[in-house]
Coordinates of C-alpha atoms in Angstrom, one line a residue:
Chain A
M1 CA 25.6 -14.7 -7.4
S2 CA 24.0 -11.4 -8.5
R3 CA 20.4 -11.6 -9.5
L4 CA 18.0 -9.4 -11.4
I5 CA 14.5 -9.8 -9.9
A6 CA 11.9 -8.7 -12.5
F7 CA 8.4 -7.9 -11.3
G8 CA 5.6 -7.0 -13.6
D9 CA 2.6 -8.1 -15.6
S10 CA 2.1 -9.8 -19.0
Q11 CA 4.6 -7.5 -20.7
T12 CA 7.3 -8.7 -18.3
Y13 CA 6.1 -12.3 -18.5
G14 CA 6.4 -12.1 -22.3
H15 CA 2.8 -12.8 -23.2
G16 CA 2.6 -13.6 -26.9
L17 CA 6.3 -14.1 -27.5
P18 CA 7.2 -17.2 -29.7
D19 CA 8.7 -19.3 -26.9
C20 CA 5.7 -19.0 -24.5
W21 CA 2.9 -19.0 -27.0
D22 CA 0.6 -22.0 -27.7
Y23 CA 0.1 -21.7 -31.5
E24 CA -2.8 -24.1 -31.5
K25 CA -4.9 -22.8 -28.6
K26 CA -3.7 -19.3 -29.3
T27 CA -2.9 -18.7 -25.6
L28 CA 0.1 -18.3 -23.4
L29 CA 2.2 -21.2 -22.0
K30 CA 2.7 -21.7 -18.3
E31 CA 6.3 -20.5 -18.1
P32 CA 7.5 -16.9 -18.8
S33 CA 9.3 -16.2 -22.0
K34 CA 13.1 -16.2 -22.4
L35 CA 12.7 -13.4 -24.9
S36 CA 11.0 -10.8 -22.7
W37 CA 12.9 -7.6 -21.6
P38 CA 14.4 -8.9 -18.3
N39 CA 16.3 -11.5 -20.2
Y40 CA 18.1 -8.8 -22.2
L41 CA 18.5 -6.4 -19.3
V42 CA 20.3 -9.0 -17.2
K43 CA 22.9 -9.3 -19.9
H44 CA 23.2 -5.5 -20.3
L45 CA 23.8 -5.1 -16.6
G46 CA 26.3 -8.0 -16.4
L47 CA 24.3 -9.8 -13.7
D48 CA 24.6 -13.6 -13.2
E49 CA 20.9 -14.6 -13.2
V50 CA 17.4 -13.3 -14.0
V51 CA 14.6 -14.2 -11.6
L52 CA 11.5 -14.1 -13.8
T53 CA 8.9 -16.6 -12.8
N54 CA 5.1 -17.1 -12.5
Y55 CA 5.5 -15.5 -9.1
T56 CA 7.3 -12.3 -10.1
A57 CA 5.4 -11.6 -13.3
S58 CA 1.9 -12.6 -14.0
P59 CA -0.4 -11.8 -17.0
G60 CA -3.2 -9.6 -15.9
A61 CA -1.4 -8.5 -12.8
S62 CA -2.5 -5.2 -11.2
N63 CA -0.1 -2.8 -9.4
L64 CA -1.5 -4.0 -6.1
E65 CA -0.6 -7.6 -7.0
I66 CA 2.9 -6.6 -8.1
L67 CA 3.4 -4.7 -4.9
Y68 CA 2.2 -7.6 -2.8
K69 CA 4.6 -9.9 -4.4
I70 CA 7.5 -7.4 -4.0
L71 CA 6.7 -7.3 -0.2
C72 CA 6.7 -11.0 0.2
F73 CA 9.7 -11.9 -1.9
D74 CA 12.9 -13.4 -0.2
Y75 CA 15.7 -11.1 -1.3
K76 CA 19.5 -11.8 -1.1
P77 CA 22.3 -9.3 -0.7
G78 CA 23.3 -7.9 -4.1
D79 CA 19.8 -8.4 -5.7
V80 CA 18.8 -5.7 -8.2
V81 CA 15.0 -5.3 -8.4
T82 CA 13.3 -4.0 -11.6
I83 CA 9.6 -3.3 -11.7
Y84 CA 7.5 -2.6 -14.8
W85 CA 4.4 -1.3 -13.3
S86 CA 1.1 -2.2 -14.9
F87 CA -2.1 -0.3 -15.9
T88 CA -3.7 1.7 -13.1
A89 CA -7.2 0.6 -13.9
R90 CA -6.6 -2.9 -12.6
D91 CA -6.9 -4.4 -9.1
I92 CA -6.9 -7.6 -7.2
I93 CA -9.4 -8.9 -4.6
F94 CA -7.6 -11.1 -2.2
N95 CA -9.5 -14.3 -1.6
E96 CA -9.0 -16.4 1.6
Q97 CA -10.1 -19.6 0.0
Y98 CA -7.3 -19.5 -2.5
Y99 CA -4.6 -17.8 -0.4
G100 CA -1.0 -18.9 -0.8
K101 CA 1.4 -20.1 1.8
V102 CA 3.8 -18.3 4.1
G103 CA 6.9 -17.0 2.5
A104 CA 6.5 -18.6 -0.9
W105 CA 3.7 -17.6 -3.1
D106 CA 1.6 -20.5 -4.2
T107 CA 1.4 -19.7 -7.9
N108 CA -1.5 -22.0 -8.6
K109 CA -3.5 -20.5 -5.7
M110 CA -2.5 -17.0 -6.7
R111 CA -4.0 -17.5 -10.1
E112 CA -7.3 -17.9 -8.3
Q113 CA -7.2 -14.5 -6.7
I114 CA -9.7 -12.3 -8.4
K115 CA -8.2 -10.0 -10.9
I116 CA -10.0 -6.8 -11.9
G117 CA -9.4 -5.5 -15.4
N118 CA -11.3 -4.2 -18.4
W119 CA -11.0 -7.6 -20.2
I120 CA -13.2 -9.2 -17.6
D121 CA -17.0 -9.0 -17.7
T122 CA -18.4 -10.0 -14.4
D123 CA -20.7 -8.3 -11.9
L124 CA -17.8 -7.9 -9.4
V125 CA -15.7 -6.1 -12.0
K126 CA -18.6 -3.9 -12.9
N127 CA -19.1 -3.0 -9.3
W128 CA -15.4 -2.2 -9.0
Y129 CA -15.5 0.1 -11.9
A130 CA -18.7 1.7 -10.7
V131 CA -17.2 2.7 -7.4
H132 CA -13.6 3.6 -8.3
S133 CA -12.8 6.8 -10.1
K134 CA -9.8 7.4 -12.4
E135 CA -8.3 9.8 -9.8
D136 CA -8.7 7.0 -7.2
Y137 CA -7.0 4.2 -9.0
V138 CA -4.2 6.4 -10.3
L139 CA -3.5 7.8 -6.9
R140 CA -3.5 4.3 -5.4
S141 CA -1.0 3.2 -8.0
W142 CA 1.3 6.0 -6.9
F143 CA 1.0 4.9 -3.3
Y144 CA 1.9 1.3 -4.3
I145 CA 4.9 2.5 -6.3
H146 CA 6.0 4.6 -3.4
H147 CA 5.4 1.8 -0.9
A148 CA 7.6 -0.6 -2.9
E149 CA 10.4 2.0 -3.2
C150 CA 10.4 2.8 0.5
F151 CA 10.3 -0.9 1.4
L152 CA 13.2 -1.8 -0.9
N153 CA 15.2 1.2 0.2
T154 CA 14.9 0.3 3.9
K155 CA 16.2 -3.2 3.0
S156 CA 19.0 -1.6 1.0
I157 CA 17.9 -3.4 -2.2
E158 CA 18.8 -1.6 -5.4
N159 CA 15.5 -1.0 -7.2
Y160 CA 14.3 0.7 -10.3
S161 CA 10.8 1.3 -11.7
I162 CA 9.3 2.0 -15.1
L163 CA 5.7 2.8 -16.0
T164 CA 3.4 1.3 -18.5
E165 CA 1.2 4.4 -18.8
P166 CA 3.1 7.6 -17.9
P167 CA 0.6 10.2 -19.1
P168 CA -2.4 9.4 -16.7
L169 CA 0.0 8.6 -13.9
Q170 CA 1.9 11.9 -14.2
K171 CA -1.3 13.9 -14.7
I172 CA -2.5 12.9 -11.3
F173 CA 0.7 13.1 -9.3
P174 CA 1.0 13.4 -5.6
G175 CA 3.6 16.1 -5.3
Y176 CA 4.1 15.5 -1.6
L177 CA 5.8 12.1 -2.4
N178 CA 9.4 11.9 -3.4
F179 CA 10.3 9.1 -5.9
K180 CA 14.0 8.5 -6.4
N181 CA 14.0 5.4 -8.6
V182 CA 11.2 5.9 -11.0
D183 CA 12.0 6.6 -14.7
F184 CA 10.0 9.7 -15.5
H185 CA 12.2 10.5 -18.6
H186 CA 11.3 7.7 -21.0
D187 CA 7.9 6.9 -22.5
Y188 CA 7.9 3.1 -22.5
R189 CA 4.4 3.1 -24.0
K190 CA 5.9 4.7 -27.1
I191 CA 8.3 1.9 -27.4
Y192 CA 5.4 -0.5 -27.4
V193 CA 3.4 1.6 -29.9
D194 CA 6.4 2.0 -32.3
N195 CA 7.3 -1.6 -32.6
E196 CA 5.5 -4.7 -34.0
K197 CA 3.3 -6.8 -31.8
A198 CA 3.8 -10.2 -30.4
L199 CA 1.9 -13.3 -31.7
D200 CA -1.2 -12.4 -29.8
G201 CA -1.4 -9.1 -31.6
L202 CA -1.7 -7.2 -28.3
H203 CA 1.6 -7.3 -26.4
G204 CA 5.0 -6.0 -27.4
G205 CA 7.0 -8.2 -29.8
I206 CA 10.7 -9.2 -29.5
K207 CA 12.0 -5.8 -30.8
C208 CA 9.8 -4.0 -28.3
N209 CA 11.3 -6.1 -25.5
E210 CA 14.8 -5.4 -26.7
E211 CA 14.2 -1.7 -26.8
T212 CA 12.6 -1.7 -23.4
A213 CA 15.6 -3.5 -21.9
K214 CA 18.0 -1.0 -23.6
T215 CA 16.1 2.1 -22.4
F216 CA 15.7 0.6 -18.9
H217 CA 19.4 -0.1 -18.9
D218 CA 20.2 3.5 -19.8
F219 CA 18.0 4.7 -17.0
I220 CA 19.7 2.4 -14.4
I221 CA 23.2 3.4 -15.5
G222 CA 22.2 7.1 -15.3
Q223 CA 20.8 6.6 -11.8
R224 CA 23.9 4.7 -10.6
F225 CA 26.1 7.5 -12.0
A226 CA 24.1 10.2 -10.3
R227 CA 24.2 8.3 -7.0
A228 CA 28.0 7.8 -7.2
Q229 CA 28.4 11.5 -7.9
N230 CA 26.3 12.4 -4.9
E231 CA 28.3 10.0 -2.7
N232 CA 31.6 11.5 -3.8
K233 CA 30.4 15.1 -2.9
Chain B
M1 CA 10.6 21.4 19.8
S2 CA 9.5 17.7 19.9
R3 CA 6.0 17.0 18.9
L4 CA 3.6 14.1 19.1
I5 CA 1.8 13.6 15.9
A6 CA -1.3 11.5 16.3
F7 CA -3.0 9.9 13.3
G8 CA -6.2 8.0 13.3
C9 CA -10.0 8.1 13.0
N10 CA -12.8 9.2 15.4
H11 CA -11.1 7.3 18.3
T12 CA -8.2 9.6 17.9
Y13 CA -10.3 12.7 17.2
G14 CA -12.1 12.1 20.4
H15 CA -15.6 11.9 18.9
G16 CA -18.2 12.3 21.6
L17 CA -16.0 13.8 24.3
P18 CA -17.4 16.8 26.1
D19 CA -15.1 19.4 24.5
C20 CA -15.7 18.4 20.9
F21 CA -19.3 17.3 20.9
D22 CA -22.4 19.3 19.7
P23 CA -25.2 17.7 21.7
I24 CA -27.9 19.4 19.7
A25 CA -26.7 18.4 16.3
N26 CA -25.3 15.1 17.7
T27 CA -22.1 15.7 15.7
P28 CA -18.4 16.2 16.5
R29 CA -17.2 19.8 16.6
L30 CA -14.6 21.1 14.1
I31 CA -11.6 20.8 16.3
P32 CA -10.4 17.5 17.8
S33 CA -10.8 16.9 21.6
R34 CA -8.0 17.7 24.0
I35 CA -9.2 15.0 26.3
A36 CA -8.6 12.2 23.8
W37 CA -5.6 9.9 24.1
P38 CA -3.1 11.9 22.0
H39 CA -3.0 14.8 24.5
V40 CA -2.8 12.4 27.4
L41 CA 0.0 10.4 25.8
G42 CA 1.8 13.6 24.8
S43 CA 1.9 14.6 28.5
L44 CA 3.0 11.1 29.6
L45 CA 5.8 11.2 27.1
N46 CA 6.7 14.7 28.2
L47 CA 6.5 16.1 24.7
P48 CA 5.9 19.9 24.5
R49 CA 3.4 19.8 21.7
T50 CA 0.7 17.4 20.6
I51 CA -0.7 17.7 17.0
T52 CA -4.2 16.5 16.3
N53 CA -6.1 18.3 13.6
V54 CA -7.9 17.6 10.4
K55 CA -4.7 16.8 8.7
T56 CA -4.0 14.0 11.1
C57 CA -7.3 12.5 12.2
S58 CA -11.0 12.8 11.2
P59 CA -14.2 11.1 12.2
D60 CA -14.9 8.1 9.9
A61 CA -11.4 8.0 8.5
S62 CA -10.5 4.7 6.8
N63 CA -7.0 3.1 7.0
T64 CA -6.3 4.3 3.5
E65 CA -7.2 7.9 4.5
I66 CA -5.0 7.6 7.5
L67 CA -2.1 6.5 5.3
Y68 CA -2.9 9.4 2.9
K69 CA -2.6 11.8 5.8
I70 CA 0.7 10.2 7.0
L71 CA 2.2 10.6 3.5
N72 CA 1.0 14.2 3.3
F73 CA 2.3 15.4 6.6
K74 CA 5.4 17.6 6.9
Y75 CA 7.6 16.2 9.6
R76 CA 10.3 17.9 11.7
P77 CA 13.3 16.4 13.4
G78 CA 12.3 15.0 16.8
D79 CA 8.7 14.3 15.9
V80 CA 7.2 11.2 17.4
V81 CA 4.4 9.6 15.3
V82 CA 1.7 7.4 16.9
V83 CA -1.0 5.9 14.7
L84 CA -4.2 4.2 15.9
W85 CA -5.3 2.3 12.8
T86 CA -9.1 2.0 12.4
H87 CA -11.8 -0.5 11.5
L88 CA -11.3 -2.7 8.4
L89 CA -14.5 -2.2 6.6
R90 CA -14.0 1.4 5.6
D91 CA -12.5 2.8 2.5
V92 CA -12.0 6.2 0.8
I93 CA -12.4 6.9 -2.9
F94 CA -10.1 9.6 -4.0
N95 CA -11.7 12.2 -6.1
E96 CA -10.3 15.2 -8.0
K97 CA -11.9 17.6 -5.6
N98 CA -12.3 15.8 -2.3
L99 CA -12.1 12.5 -0.5
L100 CA -15.2 10.4 -0.6
K101 CA -15.7 8.1 2.3
Y102 CA -17.3 4.7 2.6
E103 CA -18.1 2.8 5.7
T104 CA -19.8 -0.5 6.0
S105 CA -21.4 -2.3 8.9
N106 CA -19.9 -5.6 9.9
T107 CA -22.9 -7.3 8.4
Y108 CA -22.0 -6.4 4.9
N109 CA -25.6 -5.3 4.4
I110 CA -25.0 -1.8 3.0
G111 CA -22.6 1.0 3.3
Q112 CA -23.4 3.8 5.6
K113 CA -23.6 7.1 3.8
V114 CA -21.0 9.3 5.5
G115 CA -19.8 11.7 2.8
P116 CA -21.6 14.6 1.2
D117 CA -21.5 13.3 -2.4
I118 CA -22.0 9.6 -2.0
E119 CA -24.8 7.8 -3.6
E120 CA -25.9 4.7 -1.7
D121 CA -25.5 2.7 -4.9
S122 CA -21.8 3.5 -4.9
S123 CA -21.4 2.3 -1.4
R124 CA -23.2 -1.0 -2.3
D125 CA -20.8 -1.4 -5.3
W126 CA -17.9 -1.1 -3.0
I127 CA -19.2 -3.7 -0.6
N128 CA -19.9 -6.0 -3.5
A129 CA -16.4 -5.6 -4.9
H130 CA -14.5 -6.3 -1.7
S131 CA -14.4 -9.2 0.8
L132 CA -13.5 -9.0 4.5
F133 CA -10.3 -11.0 3.8
D134 CA -9.5 -8.5 1.1
C135 CA -10.0 -5.6 3.5
K136 CA -7.7 -7.3 6.1
I137 CA -4.9 -7.7 3.6
R138 CA -5.3 -4.1 2.4
A139 CA -5.3 -2.8 6.0
W140 CA -2.0 -4.6 6.8
M141 CA -0.5 -3.1 3.6
N142 CA -1.5 0.4 4.8
V143 CA 0.2 -0.2 8.1
H144 CA 3.2 -1.6 6.3
S145 CA 3.4 1.3 3.8
A146 CA 3.3 3.9 6.6
D147 CA 6.0 2.1 8.5
A148 CA 8.3 1.8 5.5
Y149 CA 7.8 5.5 4.7
L150 CA 8.4 6.8 8.2
R151 CA 11.6 4.6 8.4
T152 CA 12.9 6.2 5.3
K153 CA 12.2 9.6 6.9
N154 CA 13.9 8.5 10.1
V155 CA 10.8 9.5 12.1
E156 CA 10.2 7.6 15.3
H157 CA 6.8 6.0 15.0
Y158 CA 4.5 3.5 16.7
N159 CA 1.5 1.6 15.4
F160 CA -1.5 0.5 17.3
L161 CA -4.7 -1.3 16.2
I162 CA -8.2 -0.6 17.3
E163 CA -9.5 -3.9 15.7
D164 CA -7.2 -6.6 17.1
E165 CA -9.0 -9.9 16.5
A166 CA -10.1 -9.2 13.0
M167 CA -6.7 -8.1 11.9
C168 CA -4.4 -10.3 14.0
N169 CA -6.3 -13.6 13.6
M170 CA -4.8 -14.4 10.3
K171 CA -2.2 -17.1 10.2
N172 CA 0.3 -18.1 7.6
I173 CA 0.2 -14.8 5.8
K174 CA 3.6 -13.2 5.4
I175 CA 2.4 -9.6 5.3
V176 CA 0.5 -10.1 8.6
E177 CA 3.4 -11.9 10.3
S178 CA 5.7 -9.1 9.3
G179 CA 3.1 -6.5 10.4
K180 CA 3.0 -8.1 13.9
K181 CA 6.7 -7.1 14.2
I182 CA 5.7 -3.6 13.6
T183 CA 2.5 -3.4 15.5
L184 CA 2.3 -3.1 19.2
R185 CA -0.6 -3.2 21.7
N186 CA -3.9 -4.1 20.0
N187 CA -6.4 -4.8 22.7
F188 CA -8.3 -1.5 22.6
W189 CA -11.4 -3.0 21.1
E190 CA -12.1 -4.8 24.4
E191 CA -11.6 -1.6 26.4
L192 CA -13.8 0.3 24.0
R193 CA -16.5 -2.3 24.6
T194 CA -16.3 -2.3 28.4
E195 CA -15.5 1.3 29.3
K196 CA -18.1 4.0 29.8
K197 CA -19.1 5.6 26.5
S198 CA -18.7 9.2 25.5
L199 CA -21.6 11.6 25.0
D200 CA -22.6 10.2 21.6
G201 CA -23.1 6.8 23.3
V202 CA -20.9 5.0 20.7
H203 CA -17.3 6.1 21.2
G204 CA -15.0 5.8 24.1
G205 CA -15.4 8.2 27.1
A206 CA -12.6 10.0 29.0
N207 CA -11.6 6.8 30.9
F208 CA -11.2 4.9 27.6
H209 CA -8.8 7.5 26.3
K210 CA -6.8 7.6 29.6
N211 CA -6.4 3.8 29.5
V212 CA -5.4 3.8 25.8
A213 CA -2.8 6.5 26.4
K214 CA -1.5 4.7 29.4
A215 CA -1.2 1.4 27.5
M216 CA 0.5 3.1 24.6
Y217 CA 2.9 4.8 27.0
Q218 CA 3.9 1.5 28.6
D219 CA 4.5 -0.1 25.2
I220 CA 6.5 2.8 23.9
S221 CA 8.6 3.0 27.1
Q222 CA 9.3 -0.7 26.9
I223 CA 10.4 -0.4 23.3
R224 CA 12.6 2.5 24.0
S225 CA 14.2 0.9 27.0
T226 CA 14.9 -2.4 25.2
Q227 CA 16.5 -0.5 22.4
Y228 CA 14.0 -1.8 19.9
S229 CA 13.8 1.4 18.1
I230 CA 12.0 1.5 14.8
I231 CA 14.6 4.0 13.6
C232 CA 17.7 2.2 14.7
N233 CA 16.9 -1.4 14.4
I234 CA 16.4 -1.8 10.6
N235 CA 17.4 -5.4 10.9
S236 CA 14.2 -6.2 12.8
Y237 CA 12.3 -5.2 9.7
I238 CA 10.7 -7.8 7.5
G239 CA 12.9 -10.6 6.6
G240 CA 16.0 -8.7 8.0

């Protein structure tokens, strides 16, 4: 059975979409949406199943958290991995007290890892922002993306990446690294800006998710075609 | 021509060894020592050239800085890479113009000012933002990242740890369990503690470096003879 494994943050989770939104409390429900982009992409690609869980996509996830989950996931032959990388100005502080189990990620415990992001107002987060420069967290994100790609390539897992914020990422670009599976051609942020928002008023709505899936699909097909051409040479 | 490329911190640079120590200023000289373990290991492995320079090792380097250097280096066919990963409680903050370094003591009290542009407050901010456990996970991820990268480049490579207990004494954590498959000898901390010190009174002396090189050579030879080649045996990789 062919699977699409979708890693990412709240945009991949489907934060604010109608089927995972608590209308009374105005917060997200505990299971990811069936309307977010991976659910459309899996159909476009003709794969059997989408793996989109609390483990693979988590609201507030940083790129380090996404990378960590990619490294610890149990893959099967034929899996296709898609990654929608998050904002660079986020981080995670791993916490021993709440650490998950071997192999499987304990989702409940993982929620207790300390997330760093501009929506949190604590001393720890202030310390983090005081010490890390923009150059620092952008460069680290490139390293994480590169790490994931190298890791998945060594395991012969087909993998593709798209970026939430291309401009800052591409402005500080480590030219010594070679990325084969990252979509540098499409601005996914523009898809978000151009479409109406989800019920929380912040994340992308249904149309945005559909567009993201379509654009991501075009990129994957283009990559596959280029790879096939190279192999035939 | 086959080369040994040695990555690491002051323990690879040879800080305090007679040929790279300025006794008046009490600082390392600008070129790494030729008595340090990389040159000894290069001879044992019968490799014509050993590369240690500021692009591969520097005093006070953190594991993130070591990874940065590994990713930046231009490899040639036949290169053998050996990495001696450093202490956990260090970090580097990348800056547009330069690399800013942080180092903390094991007591978490305050960061030691080691870079030219660092304010003590920044170092304290770093300590306040990161836990020891967090540093351990990040250290393993650096090792893991370098390993994955060098595999994709088909570069023969070996990883060693200077801080064995702190990094290895972590159970039930997948990234660590997989890292142990990658990482070899890791008992250098004890040797560093017991062997005679170098001229700065802190780092390992010539005997320490000889012992480290010998231990590395034994491990590398064993791996080569049992066909456990990091290049060839992709299946031994994580989960494979």
